[in-house]
Coordinates of C-alpha atoms in Angstrom, one line a residue:
M1 CA -2.3 -43.7 -0.3
S2 CA -1.4 -46.6 -2.8
Q3 CA -0.3 -45.0 -6.1
T4 CA -0.9 -47.2 -9.2
L5 CA 2.5 -46.6 -11.2
S6 CA 5.0 -49.5 -12.2
I7 CA 8.4 -48.3 -11.6
I8 CA 11.7 -49.5 -12.1
I9 CA 14.8 -47.9 -10.6
V10 CA 18.2 -48.7 -12.1
D11 CA 21.7 -47.9 -10.6
D12 CA 24.7 -49.6 -10.2
M13 CA 25.1 -48.6 -6.4
Q14 CA 22.9 -50.5 -4.2
F15 CA 22.8 -47.7 -1.8
S16 CA 21.4 -45.3 -4.3
R17 CA 18.7 -47.7 -5.5
A18 CA 17.4 -48.3 -1.8
V19 CA 17.3 -44.6 -1.2
L20 CA 15.1 -43.9 -4.0
R21 CA 12.9 -46.8 -3.2
N22 CA 12.4 -45.7 0.0
E23 CA 11.5 -42.2 -0.9
L24 CA 8.9 -43.4 -3.3
R25 CA 7.2 -45.9 -0.9
K26 CA 6.6 -42.8 1.5
L27 CA 5.1 -41.4 -1.5
G28 CA 2.5 -44.4 -1.8
Y29 CA 4.0 -46.4 -4.5
D30 CA 4.4 -49.8 -4.0
D31 CA 5.1 -51.4 -7.5
I32 CA 8.8 -50.6 -7.5
R33 CA 11.3 -53.1 -9.2
L34 CA 15.1 -52.7 -8.6
A35 CA 17.8 -53.4 -11.3
A36 CA 21.6 -52.9 -11.2
S37 CA 22.2 -52.8 -15.0
G38 CA 20.4 -51.8 -18.2
D39 CA 20.3 -55.2 -19.4
E40 CA 18.3 -56.2 -16.1
V41 CA 15.8 -53.4 -16.8
L42 CA 15.1 -54.8 -20.4
R43 CA 14.7 -58.4 -19.2
M44 CA 12.3 -57.0 -16.7
C45 CA 10.5 -54.9 -19.2
N46 CA 10.1 -58.0 -21.3
E47 CA 8.4 -59.9 -18.4
R48 CA 6.1 -56.9 -17.4
Y49 CA 5.6 -53.4 -18.8
A50 CA 6.8 -50.5 -16.7
D51 CA 5.2 -47.2 -16.7
L52 CA 8.3 -45.4 -15.5
I53 CA 12.1 -46.1 -15.4
L54 CA 14.3 -44.1 -13.0
A55 CA 17.9 -44.3 -14.5
D56 CA 21.6 -43.3 -13.4
W57 CA 23.2 -41.7 -16.3
V58 CA 26.7 -43.2 -15.4
M59 CA 26.6 -47.0 -15.2
P60 CA 29.0 -49.5 -16.5
T61 CA 28.3 -51.7 -19.6
M62 CA 25.2 -49.8 -20.5
N63 CA 24.7 -46.0 -19.7
G64 CA 21.6 -44.1 -18.8
L65 CA 21.3 -42.8 -22.4
Q66 CA 22.1 -46.1 -24.1
L67 CA 19.5 -47.7 -21.8
L68 CA 17.0 -45.0 -23.2
K69 CA 17.7 -45.8 -26.7
A70 CA 17.1 -49.7 -25.9
V71 CA 13.7 -48.9 -24.2
R72 CA 12.3 -46.8 -26.8
Q73 CA 13.1 -49.2 -29.5
Q74 CA 11.5 -52.1 -27.0
D75 CA 8.6 -49.7 -26.8
Q76 CA 8.1 -49.3 -30.5
A77 CA 8.0 -52.9 -31.1
R78 CA 5.2 -53.6 -28.5
D79 CA 3.0 -50.3 -29.0
W80 CA 3.8 -48.9 -25.5
Y81 CA 5.2 -45.9 -23.9
T82 CA 7.5 -46.0 -20.8
A83 CA 8.3 -42.5 -19.2
F84 CA 12.1 -42.0 -18.6
I85 CA 13.7 -39.8 -15.9
L86 CA 17.5 -39.8 -16.0
F87 CA 19.3 -38.7 -12.6
T88 CA 22.9 -37.9 -12.3
A89 CA 25.4 -35.8 -10.5
K90 CA 26.2 -33.8 -13.5
E91 CA 25.0 -30.2 -12.9
E92 CA 25.9 -28.5 -16.0
Q93 CA 23.5 -27.0 -18.4
H94 CA 24.7 -28.8 -21.4
A95 CA 24.4 -32.2 -19.6
M96 CA 20.8 -31.5 -19.2
L97 CA 20.2 -30.3 -22.8
E98 CA 22.0 -33.6 -24.1
A99 CA 19.7 -35.7 -21.9
F100 CA 16.6 -34.0 -23.3
R101 CA 18.0 -34.0 -26.7
H102 CA 18.0 -38.0 -26.4
G103 CA 14.5 -38.2 -25.4
V104 CA 14.2 -38.2 -21.8
D105 CA 11.0 -37.0 -20.1
D106 CA 12.6 -35.5 -17.1
Y107 CA 16.1 -35.3 -15.3
L108 CA 17.1 -35.0 -11.6
V109 CA 20.4 -34.1 -10.3
K110 CA 21.7 -35.9 -7.2
P111 CA 21.3 -35.8 -4.3
V112 CA 17.7 -36.1 -5.3
Q113 CA 15.3 -34.1 -3.1
P114 CA 12.1 -35.7 -1.9
D115 CA 9.9 -32.9 -2.8
E116 CA 11.3 -32.7 -6.3
L117 CA 11.5 -36.4 -6.8
A118 CA 7.5 -36.4 -6.1
A119 CA 6.8 -33.8 -8.5
R120 CA 9.1 -35.4 -11.3
V121 CA 7.7 -38.7 -10.7
Y122 CA 4.0 -37.6 -10.6
G123 CA 4.6 -35.6 -14.1
A124 CA 6.2 -38.6 -15.7
G125 CA 3.3 -40.7 -14.7
R126 CA 0.8 -38.5 -16.5
I127 CA 3.0 -38.4 -19.5
S128 CA 3.1 -42.2 -19.5
N129 CA -0.8 -42.4 -18.8
L130 CA -1.5 -40.0 -21.5
Q131 CA 0.8 -41.5 -24.1
N132 CA -0.4 -45.1 -23.4
G133 CA -4.2 -44.0 -23.5
L134 CA -3.4 -42.4 -27.1
L135 CA -1.7 -45.7 -28.2
Q136 CA -4.7 -47.5 -26.9
T137 CA -7.1 -45.3 -28.9
S138 CA -5.1 -45.4 -32.0
N139 CA -4.8 -49.2 -31.8
A140 CA -8.6 -49.4 -31.4
L141 CA -9.1 -47.3 -34.4
H142 CA -6.5 -49.5 -36.5
A143 CA -8.4 -52.8 -35.2
A144 CA -11.9 -51.2 -36.5
N145 CA -10.4 -50.3 -39.7
R146 CA -9.0 -53.8 -40.2
E147 CA -12.4 -55.2 -39.1
L148 CA -13.8 -52.9 -41.7
L149 CA -11.5 -54.1 -44.4
A150 CA -12.2 -57.7 -43.4
S151 CA -15.8 -57.3 -44.0
N152 CA -15.3 -55.3 -47.2
Q153 CA -16.7 -51.9 -45.9
I154 CA -13.9 -49.7 -46.4
D155 CA -12.5 -47.8 -49.4
A156 CA -8.7 -48.0 -49.2
L157 CA -8.0 -44.7 -51.0
T158 CA -10.1 -42.4 -49.1
G159 CA -10.3 -44.3 -45.7
L160 CA -14.2 -43.9 -45.9
G161 CA -16.7 -46.4 -45.8
N162 CA -18.0 -48.0 -49.1
R163 CA -21.5 -48.3 -50.6
H164 CA -21.9 -51.5 -48.4
Y165 CA -21.1 -49.6 -45.3
A166 CA -23.3 -46.8 -46.4
E167 CA -26.1 -49.3 -47.0
Q168 CA -25.6 -50.8 -43.4
R169 CA -25.5 -47.5 -41.6
L170 CA -28.6 -46.4 -43.6
H171 CA -30.6 -49.3 -42.4
S172 CA -30.2 -48.2 -38.5
M173 CA -30.8 -44.6 -39.4
L174 CA -34.1 -45.2 -41.2
R175 CA -35.2 -47.2 -38.1
H176 CA -34.3 -44.5 -36.0
T177 CA -36.5 -42.0 -37.7
R178 CA -39.4 -44.2 -38.1
E179 CA -39.4 -44.6 -34.4
R180 CA -38.6 -41.5 -33.2
T181 CA -38.7 -37.9 -35.0
G182 CA -37.0 -35.7 -37.5
A183 CA -35.9 -36.5 -40.9
L184 CA -33.3 -38.5 -42.5
C185 CA -31.2 -36.8 -45.2
G186 CA -29.3 -38.7 -47.9
I187 CA -27.0 -36.9 -50.4
L188 CA -25.3 -38.1 -53.4
I189 CA -22.5 -36.1 -54.6
R190 CA -20.7 -36.6 -58.0
I191 CA -17.5 -35.6 -59.5
N192 CA -18.5 -35.2 -63.1
E193 CA -16.1 -36.3 -65.9
L194 CA -13.6 -38.0 -63.6
S195 CA -12.2 -40.4 -66.5
H196 CA -11.6 -37.2 -68.5
I197 CA -9.6 -35.8 -65.5
R198 CA -7.7 -39.0 -65.3
E199 CA -6.9 -38.9 -68.9
T200 CA -5.6 -35.4 -68.6
Y201 CA -3.5 -35.6 -65.6
G202 CA -3.0 -39.4 -64.8
H203 CA -4.1 -41.8 -62.0
D204 CA -1.7 -40.3 -59.3
C205 CA -3.2 -36.9 -59.6
V206 CA -6.8 -38.2 -59.7
D207 CA -5.7 -40.1 -56.3
E208 CA -4.6 -36.9 -54.8
L209 CA -7.7 -35.1 -56.1
L210 CA -10.1 -37.8 -54.5
T211 CA -8.1 -37.5 -51.3
S212 CA -8.3 -33.9 -51.0
F213 CA -12.2 -33.8 -51.6
T214 CA -12.5 -36.6 -49.1
L215 CA -10.8 -34.4 -46.5
R216 CA -12.8 -31.3 -47.5
L217 CA -15.9 -33.3 -47.1
R218 CA -15.0 -34.6 -43.7
N219 CA -14.5 -31.0 -42.6
S220 CA -17.8 -30.1 -43.9
V221 CA -20.2 -32.6 -42.1
R222 CA -21.0 -33.2 -38.3
P223 CA -18.9 -35.9 -36.4
T224 CA -22.2 -37.8 -36.1
D225 CA -23.0 -37.8 -40.0
V226 CA -22.1 -40.8 -42.2
I227 CA -19.9 -40.3 -45.0
A228 CA -18.8 -42.8 -47.7
R229 CA -17.3 -43.4 -51.1
Y230 CA -20.7 -44.7 -52.6
A231 CA -19.0 -45.5 -56.2
K232 CA -15.6 -44.4 -58.0
A233 CA -16.7 -40.9 -58.3
T234 CA -19.8 -40.5 -56.0
F235 CA -20.0 -39.8 -52.3
A236 CA -22.7 -40.2 -50.0
V237 CA -23.6 -38.2 -47.0
L238 CA -26.4 -39.4 -44.4
T239 CA -27.6 -37.2 -41.7
L240 CA -30.3 -37.1 -39.2
H241 CA -31.9 -33.8 -38.5
G242 CA -34.4 -33.0 -35.7
E243 CA -36.0 -30.5 -38.3
Q244 CA -37.7 -31.3 -41.5
Q245 CA -37.1 -30.6 -45.1
H246 CA -35.3 -27.3 -45.0
A247 CA -32.7 -28.7 -42.9
C248 CA -31.8 -31.1 -45.6
D249 CA -31.8 -28.3 -48.4
R250 CA -29.6 -26.2 -46.3
Q251 CA -27.0 -29.0 -45.9
L252 CA -27.1 -29.6 -49.5
K253 CA -26.7 -26.1 -50.4
N254 CA -23.7 -25.9 -48.0
L255 CA -21.9 -29.1 -49.3
I256 CA -22.1 -27.9 -53.0
Q257 CA -20.5 -24.4 -51.6
T258 CA -17.7 -25.8 -49.8
L259 CA -16.8 -28.7 -52.2
G260 CA -16.9 -26.6 -55.2
T261 CA -15.8 -23.2 -54.7
Q262 CA -12.1 -23.7 -54.8
T263 CA -9.8 -25.7 -57.1
Y264 CA -8.0 -28.8 -55.9
Q265 CA -4.3 -28.6 -55.5
T266 CA -2.4 -31.6 -56.9
S267 CA 1.4 -32.2 -57.7
C268 CA 0.2 -32.0 -61.2
A269 CA -2.1 -29.0 -61.4
E270 CA -4.8 -27.0 -59.7
I271 CA -7.9 -29.2 -61.0
A272 CA -11.2 -27.5 -61.1
I273 CA -14.2 -29.8 -60.8
N274 CA -17.8 -29.8 -61.8
I275 CA -20.1 -31.7 -59.5
S276 CA -23.7 -33.2 -59.6
A277 CA -26.0 -33.7 -56.3
G278 CA -29.0 -35.7 -55.6
I279 CA -31.0 -35.7 -52.5
N280 CA -33.6 -38.0 -50.8
V281 CA -35.3 -37.3 -47.5
Y282 CA -37.3 -39.4 -45.2
R283 CA -39.5 -38.1 -42.7
H284 CA -40.8 -39.4 -39.5
G285 CA -44.3 -40.6 -40.2
A286 CA -43.9 -41.5 -43.7
V287 CA -44.5 -44.9 -45.2
A288 CA -41.7 -47.1 -44.4
V289 CA -38.9 -47.6 -47.2
T290 CA -35.9 -50.1 -47.6
P291 CA -32.4 -48.7 -47.8
D292 CA -32.4 -49.9 -51.4
D293 CA -35.7 -47.9 -52.2
F294 CA -34.0 -44.9 -50.3
L295 CA -30.8 -45.0 -52.3
L296 CA -32.6 -45.5 -55.8
R297 CA -34.4 -42.4 -55.2
A298 CA -31.3 -40.4 -54.6
E299 CA -29.8 -42.0 -57.6
R300 CA -32.7 -41.1 -59.7
N301 CA -32.4 -37.5 -58.5
L302 CA -28.9 -37.3 -59.1
A303 CA -29.4 -38.7 -62.5
A304 CA -32.2 -36.3 -63.2
F305 CA -29.9 -33.3 -62.0
R306 CA -27.3 -34.2 -64.5
Q307 CA -29.6 -34.9 -67.4
A308 CA -31.4 -31.5 -66.9
D309 CA -27.8 -29.9 -67.2
H310 CA -27.9 -28.5 -63.7
T311 CA -24.2 -29.6 -62.9
L312 CA -22.6 -27.1 -60.7
S313 CA -19.1 -26.0 -61.7
F314 CA -16.9 -23.9 -59.5
A315 CA -13.3 -22.5 -59.9
T316 CA -11.2 -19.6 -58.7

C-alpha cells in the first residue's frame, strides 16, 4: 500500500542509500529522494518540501547534526517542519543523548533493522504531519487576524474584536434569533474610573490590567460567545441562549462575580477595580430591532446602572 510521505535519504555511501530506499519501498513509501551530501539535501528541500529526512551522522563537509541545524533554520524561514532521523554506527548512550539534545526526532543504529526502521519512520511521519497541521492552523489564525486588522475590526491591545466587529456579529445573531428561537443576550461591562487608574499607575500598568481583564473574560464565556472591546473601558459580550430572560440574568451575575471578585496583578501593584454592567435581551417573536437600537438600549441600561450608583466594587 502506498504511503504518502516525502522522504530524503542522505548518506555519502551509495550502497547505504540504496539499502534504505529498498526497505522503505517494501513498506510502501514511493516518494523517496537520495542525496550524497547535506548541501544536496538543502537544495532538494528548496525545490520541494520533505516530510522526513533520514541522515547519516558521519559525512564529509557537513555531518548529520550540522545538516539538522541548517534544515531547522530553513524550516523556520518557510513555516514548515521536517522530521529528522539520524542513523549512525555509534552505539554509546552519550551519542544518542547528544543527538536528541540537538533536536533530532529519532535515532537509529546501523545496521538498521527493517522492523525498527518501519516503526521509527511511521512515528516520525506522524510528528511531521502533526507539526505541520499545527503550523497551518496557526498561519490561518494569523491570516484571519491580519484580515481583521485590515478591515479595522480588531483591538490591537487585547486581540479582541472592536465595536465594528461586535456590530457585524450582532447583525447575524439578531437574524438568527428572529428566524429560530431562544434569546440573544447583550452585556456591556465597564471598568469605572480607568483614567484615574491610569493617572495613579501609568499607561503600561493599565495595559497589563486590560490584558488580564480580557483573559479572565475569555475564560468566563463559552467558545461560541462573542466578546469585543466595545470602547476604551467597556467590553461587550453577545451570546445566544436557547432559554429566555433568566439565562441572560444568570450569565450577567456569573460574569460580574468572575470579573470582580479578585484584584488584578500587574507589575506596578495589585489593582482593585469597580465595574458597571448593562444588559439587553432580544427574544424570538419580539418586534425586530436593528443592531444600533439593540446596543443603544444596552448603553442606556449601563448608564442608568452607573447613575443609580449600582457600581459593583470587588477586592480581596
